[in-house]
Amino acid sequence: MTERAELAASPGRETPEREIEELERRFQRTVDAEQRIEPRDWMPEAYRRTLVRQIAQHAHSEIIGMQPEGNWITRAPSLRRKAILLAKVQDEAGHGLYLYAATETLGADREDLTRRLVDGRQKYSSIFNYPTPTFADVGVIGWLVDGAAICNQVPLCRTSYGPYARAMIRICKEESFHQRQGYELLMTMMRGSAEQRAMVQDAVDRWWWPSLMMFGPPDDASTNTEQSMRWRIKRHTNDELRQKFVDMTVPQAEKLGVTLPDPQLRWNAERGHHDFGQPDWDEFWRVVKGDGPCNAQRVAHRRRAHEDGAWVREAAAAYARKRAGDAGGTGRAARTEGAA
Amino acid sequence: MSWDNAYESLTEEHDVSGHWAFGTGFADALAGVGHDVPADVDRAELAAYCVMLGDDALVFAQRLSEWCSNAPELEEDVALANIALDLLGQARMLLTRAGEVDPTVRPAAAPEHVPDEDALAYFRDERAFRNVRMVEQEPGDFAETVARLLVFGCWRLALFERLAGSRDPVLSAIAAKGVKELAYHRDHAAQWALRLGDGTEFSRERMRAGLDRVWPFVAELFTPHPVETRLAEAGVAVDPAELRSTVDDVLDRVLVAAGLPRPETPALPAAAGLAGRHGVHTEPMGYLLAEMQHIARSHPAAVW
């Protein structure tokens, strides 16, 4: 506890180089001891930058991720499914909010991060650059995409930065709820008509490989892994997580009665894991770089919503300023008290 | 290194009472409520009334859900989705009650395996929908949505406060639950009306214009259908004409506080005396239903 207190930043003071080295050593000792770094603690600038980038990218993914499923809210084929879907997309907005709030503890600003997103200067998960042409896509996104997200995110509940770890605990609980909803929809559809079963298989065929890509490039091509693991921002490599995901998904696909579209997929008793094929990494990099089926559409949608809402945010800010300036309580704002 | 992960347990069997999905195992809002219809009440009329109030909620929920991912602020995406979910919940209970008290209310086109709420929502044609015309209008900009939510929220809250005393135990229970939700909807809309009315010059103009566009649909809210009148006399329904002064009073207070004039746009005429409660709607309604119903109708044998 005393060491934690000493780690606290001292604003307004130039820190000599030797002192920085000592702070860095203490920081790493805290991280190695599995203790959390909190907003007031000293942290290396690169750690702060990496976290802001990663958490913002995660927040953007939640917000952009509202679109592919939101696409089905008005067309959901039963009122129960409509309610489930609307509640789920609402949760994603909530996740985005917690995560933007976590970046703000690191000195970032939601408005600025949103600007970077809509200007294409910050990324979000590439999975949301694929279209959702059928209602089965809603179920498969819940099963595979939320499933992959959970595999990626459960270890983040123990990540070294406290506010991020705590946001992730709540997010993971809700994500597993979503995943079960998705799987239950697919189970229901597989028990339905032949047409519905074909719809589910088609969606699995389209989402399987992009889901595997969600874990990022293979370890030998991943530039961020090593440092992030040393800082305990990340706890497993991309390939470890991908393997875990495949091993868990295969029996679920069997139970569902769908085929995963990978001819190389088979159990390897020697390794105690499934062998599987590689996604098309050229496609992965093309989509990351902006050339996927929905990249332009997703960003344009977010930009339009943000820009169309600018006058509303300005009005709310102006109203708040008037109220704050209304110290005497005689202005119009003060008269609103009993109105609603 | 812990891999504890909800994904692993996905294929486990779950107790049906598990709270893992909306609509699955949550406490039934109508638990412990008797379902008997008072003996002197016409069941067909009670069902028709449930459909009217259910359609108001369903159609407005559909419109409000269009905001999802399009709102001016993330907090507003969350809030509008929340309001839409409340109304959707009310609609589901009301349409279910309609089917329960009068099975003939189910449209013939609905496949047998589809529950009453979905039979009514997805397999009726436009002329069979009984919602007021206000709720079917396109959302417009944020100010117009706030204006509509404000008027609708004030009106439905006043209605549900009285409906909580209905002699139909289910209507009474639905209304009692809905009052808490609607009080929040009204409050949310009123707060935005104040911010927009007393924010910037631009927002004030938009709010004023939004109210102007909503106002032609206000008079219809207070125009009783003969079913409403008869059921109100029987102590089951609320005569909407009685709500006018309560609603006007609340709206006037919000408008004054927001510094907004009371709109003077004239009421939208009915078509040959017929409006939403008779199933005669405005043109946006057909497109709303086309979008909402097309997947369900394209796959009549499907289970969702």
XYZ file of C-alpha atoms in Angstrom:
644
model
C 0.000 0.000 0.000
C 2.814 2.430 0.842
C 4.570 1.580 -2.393
C 1.294 2.152 -4.247
C 0.995 5.579 -2.680
C 4.537 6.442 -3.697
C 3.715 5.485 -7.234
C 1.189 8.267 -7.410
C 1.958 10.834 -10.045
C 3.250 14.204 -8.905
C 1.894 16.670 -11.411
C 3.791 19.848 -12.151
C 7.206 18.429 -11.322
C 9.874 17.411 -13.847
C 10.904 13.871 -13.004
C 14.651 13.246 -13.394
C 15.673 10.300 -15.537
C 17.001 8.204 -12.664
C 13.786 8.658 -10.778
C 11.835 7.529 -13.839
C 13.857 4.342 -13.996
C 13.008 3.682 -10.362
C 9.317 4.429 -11.019
C 9.367 2.050 -13.958
C 10.899 -0.696 -11.826
C 8.265 -0.220 -9.159
C 5.513 -0.137 -11.792
C 6.698 -3.456 -13.223
C 6.941 -4.956 -9.698
C 3.309 -3.940 -9.053
C 2.230 -5.490 -12.331
C 4.289 -8.649 -11.743
C 2.702 -9.017 -8.309
C -0.719 -9.050 -10.042
C -1.702 -5.804 -8.361
C -3.811 -3.290 -10.253
C -2.578 0.012 -11.605
C -5.090 2.737 -10.746
C -5.629 6.108 -12.485
C -3.680 8.092 -9.868
C -0.645 5.771 -10.051
C 2.460 6.601 -12.040
C 2.609 4.633 -15.282
C 4.930 4.628 -18.274
C 3.680 6.883 -21.050
C 3.781 3.988 -23.523
C 1.591 1.891 -21.167
C -0.926 4.734 -21.016
C -0.876 5.151 -24.804
C -1.244 1.420 -25.418
C -4.186 1.226 -23.029
C -5.960 4.242 -24.511
C -5.518 2.764 -27.988
C -6.706 -0.690 -26.940
C -9.654 0.414 -24.778
C -10.777 2.995 -27.360
C -10.610 0.360 -30.078
C -12.675 -1.903 -27.865
C -15.209 0.884 -27.169
C -15.445 1.696 -30.884
C -16.042 -2.018 -31.581
C -19.000 -2.067 -29.206
C -20.505 1.013 -30.839
C -19.892 -0.038 -34.445
C -21.027 -3.523 -33.406
C -24.501 -2.106 -32.744
C -25.021 -1.776 -36.486
C -24.851 -5.300 -37.954
C -27.352 -6.633 -35.418
C -29.270 -3.373 -35.100
C -29.955 -4.001 -38.785
C -32.487 -6.650 -37.658
C -34.327 -4.930 -34.791
C -37.190 -3.626 -36.917
C -37.522 -6.941 -38.784
C -37.088 -9.497 -35.982
C -39.662 -12.222 -36.736
C -41.177 -12.528 -33.247
C -41.792 -9.987 -30.511
C -39.712 -12.007 -28.056
C -36.752 -12.009 -30.463
C -37.247 -8.302 -31.073
C -37.072 -7.623 -27.331
C -33.974 -9.815 -26.906
C -32.214 -8.159 -29.818
C -33.088 -4.614 -28.821
C -31.901 -5.289 -25.272
C -28.681 -6.755 -26.616
C -27.874 -3.844 -28.894
C -28.706 -1.534 -26.010
C -26.171 -3.428 -23.881
C -23.534 -2.793 -26.541
C -24.118 0.949 -26.269
C -23.719 0.521 -22.512
C -20.442 -1.373 -22.968
C -19.162 1.399 -25.204
C -20.035 3.879 -22.475
C -18.162 2.003 -19.716
C -15.133 1.661 -21.953
C -15.045 5.300 -23.053
C -15.321 6.146 -19.352
C -12.290 3.901 -18.679
C -10.272 5.804 -21.327
C -11.252 9.054 -19.636
C -9.490 7.867 -16.458
C -6.355 7.869 -18.622
C -6.869 11.441 -19.770
C -8.640 10.674 -23.062
C -11.897 12.325 -24.124
C -14.924 10.588 -25.629
C -15.634 13.330 -28.140
C -12.037 13.254 -29.362
C -11.994 9.445 -29.630
C -15.290 9.481 -31.535
C -13.829 12.036 -33.918
C -10.845 9.728 -34.501
C -13.214 6.843 -35.197
C -15.369 8.703 -37.701
C -12.273 10.174 -39.377
C -10.898 6.652 -39.814
C -7.871 7.329 -37.588
C -8.771 4.670 -35.020
C -9.916 1.141 -35.690
C -12.556 -1.207 -34.371
C -12.898 -4.967 -34.620
C -12.928 -5.957 -38.288
C -15.633 -8.551 -37.691
C -18.248 -5.800 -37.888
C -17.267 -5.059 -41.464
C -19.204 -8.111 -42.626
C -22.908 -7.856 -43.554
C -25.888 -9.551 -41.841
C -28.130 -10.667 -44.705
C -30.352 -13.116 -42.761
C -31.875 -13.400 -39.302
C -29.664 -16.436 -38.649
C -26.748 -13.999 -38.655
C -28.117 -12.579 -35.399
C -27.809 -16.022 -33.807
C -24.412 -16.801 -35.284
C -23.019 -13.445 -34.186
C -24.225 -14.250 -30.674
C -22.692 -17.717 -30.732
C -19.416 -17.264 -32.593
C -18.634 -13.548 -32.518
C -19.681 -12.985 -28.909
C -18.068 -16.332 -28.085
C -14.753 -15.227 -29.585
C -15.097 -11.881 -27.848
C -15.595 -13.670 -24.518
C -12.463 -15.775 -25.087
C -10.548 -12.579 -25.766
C -12.117 -10.661 -22.937
C -12.332 -13.034 -19.983
C -8.555 -12.760 -19.400
C -8.945 -8.963 -19.514
C -10.984 -9.129 -16.314
C -7.567 -9.592 -14.675
C -5.716 -7.077 -16.814
C -3.285 -4.806 -14.949
C -5.232 -1.552 -15.354
C -7.949 -1.438 -12.674
C -10.741 0.532 -14.397
C -10.401 -1.586 -17.547
C -10.427 -4.843 -15.581
C -13.530 -3.804 -13.661
C -15.379 -2.693 -16.808
C -14.523 -6.045 -18.391
C -16.022 -8.044 -15.523
C -19.395 -6.458 -16.120
C -19.081 -6.644 -19.892
C -18.163 -10.333 -19.823
C -21.213 -11.170 -17.731
C -23.474 -9.487 -20.251
C -21.608 -10.983 -23.208
C -22.145 -14.501 -21.945
C -25.824 -13.702 -21.623
C -25.809 -12.593 -25.281
C -23.950 -15.654 -26.356
C -26.492 -17.967 -24.788
C -29.282 -16.009 -26.444
C -27.574 -16.441 -29.813
C -27.024 -20.137 -29.320
C -30.601 -20.635 -28.162
C -31.877 -18.853 -31.291
C -29.797 -21.195 -33.467
C -31.013 -24.260 -31.544
C -34.590 -23.120 -32.090
C -34.001 -22.496 -35.785
C -32.321 -25.888 -36.227
C -35.442 -27.525 -34.768
C -37.595 -25.500 -37.196
C -38.023 -25.799 -40.954
C -35.472 -27.139 -43.468
C -35.280 -23.615 -44.808
C -34.248 -22.359 -41.381
C -31.584 -25.057 -40.974
C -30.110 -24.027 -44.322
C -30.183 -20.425 -43.181
C -28.179 -21.300 -40.063
C -25.588 -23.339 -41.990
C -25.179 -20.516 -44.500
C -24.557 -18.033 -41.702
C -22.038 -20.366 -40.014
C -20.215 -20.728 -43.341
C -19.918 -16.955 -43.665
C -18.962 -16.157 -40.061
C -16.582 -19.004 -39.160
C -13.411 -17.650 -40.712
C -13.967 -14.002 -39.746
C -14.574 -15.254 -36.173
C -11.175 -16.980 -36.138
C -9.645 -13.727 -37.372
C -10.987 -11.949 -34.278
C -8.023 -13.249 -32.288
C -5.672 -11.236 -34.453
C -2.818 -12.315 -36.716
C -0.713 -15.393 -35.936
C 1.737 -14.887 -33.064
C 4.751 -14.600 -35.360
C 3.074 -11.678 -37.158
C 1.676 -9.890 -34.095
C 3.658 -6.785 -33.210
C 1.974 -5.832 -29.953
C 1.821 -9.116 -28.100
C 5.176 -9.244 -26.309
C 5.139 -5.843 -24.610
C 1.413 -6.131 -23.788
C 2.011 -9.477 -22.114
C 4.886 -8.064 -20.057
C 2.549 -5.287 -18.885
C -0.205 -7.835 -18.188
C -2.528 -5.915 -20.481
C -2.740 -9.104 -22.447
C -2.430 -12.564 -20.895
C -2.561 -15.101 -23.707
C -1.218 -15.023 -27.236
C -3.506 -14.772 -30.246
C -2.830 -18.372 -31.272
C -3.481 -19.726 -27.760
C -6.842 -17.998 -27.678
C -7.728 -19.120 -31.196
C -6.947 -22.746 -30.323
C -9.073 -22.508 -27.187
C -11.952 -21.073 -29.206
C -11.810 -23.857 -31.801
C -11.614 -26.557 -29.130
C -14.677 -25.187 -27.371
C -16.689 -24.533 -30.510
C -16.385 -27.938 -32.204
C -18.620 -29.847 -29.732
C -21.106 -26.956 -29.734
C -21.335 -27.128 -33.542
C -21.925 -30.881 -33.306
C -24.691 -30.440 -30.784
C -26.242 -27.776 -32.973
C -25.998 -29.963 -36.061
C -23.997 -27.601 -38.246
C -20.742 -28.198 -40.116
C -17.813 -25.868 -39.584
C -16.483 -24.997 -43.060
C -12.913 -26.227 -42.573
C -11.870 -29.493 -44.273
C -8.671 -29.589 -42.192
C -10.551 -29.502 -38.895
C -9.918 -32.723 -36.910
C -9.084 -33.865 -33.391
C -5.370 -34.398 -32.788
C -5.113 -36.842 -29.876
C -1.379 -36.306 -29.604
C -1.706 -32.570 -29.023
C -4.980 -32.876 -27.152
C -6.333 -30.138 -29.404
C -8.098 -29.759 -32.735
C -5.994 -29.122 -35.806
C -7.553 -26.523 -38.059
C -6.877 -24.529 -41.209
C -5.706 -20.938 -41.384
C -8.064 -18.089 -42.222
C -7.283 -16.088 -45.339
C -4.856 -13.632 -43.756
C -4.709 -11.539 -46.931
C -8.427 -10.941 -46.536
C -7.872 -10.126 -42.855
C -5.325 -7.418 -43.691
C -7.493 -6.024 -46.505
C -10.457 -5.643 -44.152
C -8.267 -4.174 -41.377
C -6.967 -1.630 -43.860
C -10.494 -0.561 -44.750
C -11.329 -2.691 -47.753
C -14.031 -4.967 -46.344
C -17.638 -5.328 -47.468
C -19.036 -2.845 -44.914
C -16.138 -0.663 -43.684
C -17.255 2.493 -45.466
C -20.910 1.943 -44.572
C -20.246 1.370 -40.846
C -18.073 4.450 -40.430
C -20.434 6.609 -42.503
C -23.373 5.486 -40.329
C -21.538 6.395 -37.135
C -20.371 9.713 -38.593
C -23.885 10.626 -39.686
C -25.402 9.779 -36.283
C -22.686 11.755 -34.513
C -22.899 14.776 -36.786
C -26.708 14.786 -36.946
C -26.728 14.848 -33.153
C -24.263 17.746 -32.787
C -27.010 20.357 -32.366
C -28.647 18.286 -29.626
C -25.387 17.988 -27.677
C -24.777 21.719 -28.130
C -28.267 22.478 -26.841
C -27.770 20.260 -23.788
C -24.455 21.966 -23.038
C -25.967 25.434 -23.473
C -28.850 24.525 -21.190
C -26.456 23.179 -18.552
C -24.400 26.398 -18.734
C -27.530 28.487 -18.265
C -28.508 26.483 -15.225
C -25.019 26.695 -13.768
C -25.063 30.457 -14.336
C -28.489 30.726 -12.808
C -27.141 31.031 -9.282
C -29.977 33.287 -8.174
C -32.508 30.729 -9.303
C -34.632 33.337 -11.019
C -34.110 32.361 -14.647
C -36.212 30.217 -16.853
C -34.216 27.085 -16.039
C -34.974 27.469 -12.353
C -38.656 27.641 -13.080
C -38.629 24.192 -14.624
C -38.387 22.320 -11.340
C -41.932 21.175 -10.863
C -42.721 20.900 -14.556
C -42.182 17.219 -15.094
C -3.793 -19.341 -15.494
C -7.535 -19.360 -15.315
C -9.627 -20.087 -18.374
C -12.915 -19.914 -16.528
C -15.208 -19.051 -19.337
C -18.938 -18.958 -19.844
C -18.439 -20.162 -23.398
C -17.381 -23.580 -22.167
C -20.686 -24.237 -20.465
C -22.803 -23.164 -23.394
C -24.115 -26.602 -24.288
C -25.027 -27.522 -20.732
C -28.714 -28.026 -20.145
C -30.327 -25.163 -18.323
C -33.122 -25.108 -15.873
C -36.048 -23.437 -17.625
C -36.291 -20.991 -14.753
C -32.767 -19.744 -15.456
C -32.563 -16.008 -16.002
C -30.391 -16.217 -19.026
C -32.530 -14.566 -21.677
C -35.162 -11.885 -21.828
C -38.515 -13.599 -21.755
C -37.043 -16.749 -20.249
C -37.687 -17.366 -16.609
C -37.955 -13.771 -15.429
C -40.653 -13.117 -12.879
C -43.956 -12.976 -14.696
C -45.319 -9.443 -14.383
C -48.773 -10.951 -14.151
C -47.919 -13.616 -11.557
C -50.697 -14.060 -9.034
C -53.122 -12.004 -11.100
C -56.478 -13.617 -11.799
C -57.335 -14.016 -15.475
C -61.116 -14.219 -15.190
C -63.073 -11.700 -17.226
C -65.881 -10.043 -15.221
C -69.097 -11.819 -16.209
C -70.916 -8.767 -17.546
C -68.073 -7.719 -19.852
C -68.262 -8.390 -23.598
C -65.170 -10.493 -24.322
C -64.891 -9.391 -27.951
C -64.965 -5.756 -26.889
C -62.385 -6.331 -24.169
C -60.118 -8.011 -26.713
C -60.618 -5.129 -29.151
C -59.668 -2.673 -26.401
C -56.532 -4.646 -25.503
C -55.580 -4.590 -29.182
C -56.006 -0.791 -29.323
C -53.721 -0.169 -26.351
C -51.364 -2.943 -27.433
C -51.044 -1.563 -30.954
C -50.277 1.941 -29.642
C -47.361 0.484 -27.697
C -46.183 -1.920 -30.384
C -46.128 0.610 -33.190
C -44.463 3.311 -31.111
C -41.865 0.812 -29.862
C -41.152 -0.067 -33.497
C -40.594 3.596 -34.367
C -38.482 4.331 -31.287
C -36.296 1.309 -31.939
C -35.331 2.899 -35.257
C -33.204 5.306 -33.187
C -30.942 2.517 -31.989
C -27.386 3.406 -33.169
C -28.679 6.710 -34.563
C -29.177 8.792 -31.404
C -27.325 12.064 -30.744
C -25.467 10.584 -27.764
C -24.790 7.037 -26.561
C -26.773 7.689 -23.395
C -29.738 8.453 -25.633
C -29.290 5.228 -27.623
C -29.618 3.468 -24.278
C -32.575 5.559 -23.062
C -34.659 5.332 -26.235
C -34.040 1.581 -26.470
C -35.160 1.311 -22.873
C -38.397 3.159 -23.570
C -38.998 1.049 -26.676
C -38.444 -2.099 -24.600
C -40.939 -0.961 -21.964
C -43.571 -0.308 -24.621
C -42.820 -3.563 -26.382
C -43.335 -5.349 -23.063
C -46.692 -3.633 -22.597
C -47.686 -4.548 -26.151
C -46.822 -8.207 -25.637
C -48.939 -8.477 -22.498
C -51.883 -6.608 -24.039
C -51.915 -8.601 -27.275
C -51.610 -11.824 -25.298
C -54.572 -10.772 -23.156
C -56.581 -10.006 -26.301
C -56.002 -13.530 -27.606
C -56.771 -15.012 -24.212
C -60.168 -13.365 -23.737
C -61.313 -13.774 -27.339
C -59.502 -16.377 -29.463
C -61.360 -15.166 -32.571
C -59.185 -12.047 -32.498
C -56.368 -14.165 -33.983
C -56.000 -13.448 -37.708
C -56.857 -16.422 -39.909
C -53.576 -16.002 -41.773
C -51.487 -16.779 -38.669
C -49.976 -20.282 -38.539
C -51.220 -22.310 -35.590
C -47.877 -22.622 -33.803
C -47.389 -18.851 -33.604
C -48.308 -17.391 -30.178
C -51.161 -14.880 -29.996
C -48.881 -11.869 -29.574
C -47.009 -12.718 -32.790
C -50.144 -13.755 -34.663
C -51.532 -10.286 -33.974
C -48.320 -8.366 -34.576
C -47.162 -10.145 -37.721
C -50.209 -11.555 -39.474
C -52.720 -8.729 -39.459
C -53.023 -6.326 -42.351
C -52.954 -2.588 -41.917
C -56.730 -2.127 -41.653
C -56.834 -4.430 -38.620
C -54.351 -2.333 -36.609
C -56.090 -0.079 -34.080
C -53.313 2.250 -32.917
C -53.698 6.024 -32.910
C -52.089 7.632 -35.930
C -49.575 9.629 -33.881
C -47.378 6.621 -33.144
C -47.023 5.391 -36.732
C -45.406 8.602 -38.015
C -41.780 8.480 -39.137
C -39.476 9.490 -36.272
C -38.334 12.776 -37.839
C -35.440 14.512 -36.100
C -34.628 14.168 -32.413
C -36.834 17.124 -31.444
C -39.834 15.636 -33.213
C -39.280 12.330 -31.434
C -39.027 14.170 -28.098
C -42.257 16.039 -28.871
C -44.080 12.821 -29.743
C -42.719 11.009 -26.713
C -43.730 13.895 -24.485
C -47.317 13.997 -25.717
C -47.708 10.233 -25.905
C -46.065 9.725 -22.510
C -48.314 12.303 -20.797
C -51.390 10.801 -22.395
C -50.631 7.154 -21.766
C -49.523 7.819 -18.206
C -52.800 9.606 -17.462
C -54.646 6.719 -19.101
C -52.768 3.974 -17.224
C -53.147 5.746 -13.875
C -56.899 5.387 -14.314
C -56.730 1.974 -15.964
C -55.006 0.596 -12.862
C -58.512 0.669 -11.362
C -59.996 -1.440 -14.191
C -62.367 -4.260 -13.293
C -60.374 -6.505 -15.598
C -57.647 -7.879 -13.329
C -55.119 -8.257 -16.145
C -55.622 -4.764 -17.556
C -55.365 -3.423 -14.045
C -52.076 -5.244 -13.417
C -50.581 -4.233 -16.783
C -51.521 -0.613 -16.124
C -50.111 -0.625 -12.587
C -46.771 -1.889 -13.902
C -46.861 0.487 -16.864
C -47.404 3.584 -14.720
C -43.853 3.375 -13.357
C -42.418 2.994 -16.842
C -44.503 5.765 -18.365
C -43.637 8.192 -15.591
C -40.005 7.736 -16.605
C -40.810 8.164 -20.318
C -42.675 11.378 -19.654
C -39.923 12.690 -17.413
C -37.247 11.847 -19.966
C -39.122 13.605 -22.762
C -39.933 16.618 -20.576
C -36.279 17.053 -19.640
C -35.282 17.026 -23.290
C -38.073 19.456 -24.178
C -36.591 21.839 -21.599
C -33.017 21.390 -22.821
C -33.976 21.860 -26.450
C -36.482 24.643 -25.780
C -34.063 26.548 -23.568
C -30.779 25.425 -25.170
C -29.672 27.208 -28.336
C -31.712 29.280 -30.781
C -31.391 26.451 -33.263
C -32.597 23.766 -30.845
C -35.499 25.957 -29.781
C -36.593 26.281 -33.392
C -36.285 22.534 -33.949
C -38.286 21.777 -30.795
C -40.974 24.226 -31.845
C -41.125 22.679 -35.318
C -41.229 19.183 -33.804
C -44.223 20.076 -31.662
C -45.931 21.590 -34.702
C -45.561 18.310 -36.565
C -46.884 16.232 -33.677
C -49.800 18.491 -32.760
C -52.204 17.527 -35.577
C -52.329 14.032 -34.047
C -53.191 15.158 -30.505
C -56.967 15.513 -30.860
C -57.324 11.878 -31.918
C -55.869 10.767 -28.556
C -58.953 12.140 -26.807
C -61.563 10.928 -29.305
C -63.257 7.815 -27.941
C -64.110 4.819 -30.089
C -67.537 3.330 -29.212
C -65.770 0.291 -27.693
C -63.816 2.563 -25.362
C -66.965 4.425 -24.360
C -68.933 1.262 -23.607
C -66.108 -0.429 -21.716
C -65.448 2.762 -19.752
C -69.072 2.731 -18.657
C -68.577 -0.874 -17.534
C -65.568 0.155 -15.410
C -63.104 -1.769 -17.549
C -61.618 0.878 -19.834
C -60.813 4.575 -19.620
C -62.741 7.116 -21.662
C -59.900 9.062 -23.331
C -62.022 12.225 -23.486
C -61.647 12.424 -19.706
C -57.863 12.681 -19.979
C -57.780 15.945 -21.884
C -57.510 18.404 -19.002
C -54.891 16.350 -17.123
C -52.732 16.014 -20.212
C -53.168 19.645 -21.237
C -52.184 20.768 -17.775
C -48.920 18.809 -17.777
C -48.056 19.774 -21.339
C -48.715 23.444 -20.621
C -46.398 23.378 -17.636
C -43.598 21.794 -19.659
C -44.095 24.212 -22.555
C -44.075 27.239 -20.271
C -40.967 26.028 -18.475
C -39.248 25.416 -21.808
C -40.343 28.815 -23.118
C -42.134 27.199 -26.035
C -45.447 28.377 -27.496
C -48.385 26.002 -27.487
C -48.661 24.793 -31.099
C -51.640 25.896 -33.125
C -51.419 23.462 -36.029
C -54.940 22.129 -36.723
C -55.989 18.557 -36.030
C -55.504 16.064 -38.835
C -58.962 15.159 -40.152
C -60.198 11.591 -40.023
C -60.910 9.821 -43.323
C -64.690 9.764 -43.738
C -64.934 9.914 -39.959
C -62.519 7.027 -39.472
C -59.045 7.181 -37.919
C -56.548 4.890 -36.190
C -58.961 3.263 -33.735
C -61.054 2.188 -36.748
C -58.013 0.876 -38.583
C -57.723 3.776 -41.003
C -54.112 4.915 -40.904
C -51.762 7.365 -42.524
C -49.541 6.228 -45.375
C -46.331 5.635 -43.355
C -48.124 2.775 -41.554
C -48.002 0.418 -44.539
C -44.231 0.764 -44.861
C -43.754 0.245 -41.135
C -45.726 -3.007 -41.301
C -44.003 -4.158 -44.476
C -40.661 -3.880 -42.716
C -41.810 -5.326 -39.397
C -43.771 -8.275 -40.803
C -41.934 -9.417 -43.870
C -39.577 -12.035 -42.376
C -42.294 -13.610 -40.243
C -44.650 -13.795 -43.216
C -42.010 -15.027 -45.649
C -41.388 -18.088 -43.473
C -44.796 -19.109 -42.109
C -43.582 -22.612 -41.186
C -40.600 -21.287 -39.252
C -40.200 -21.236 -35.485
C -38.255 -18.387 -33.939
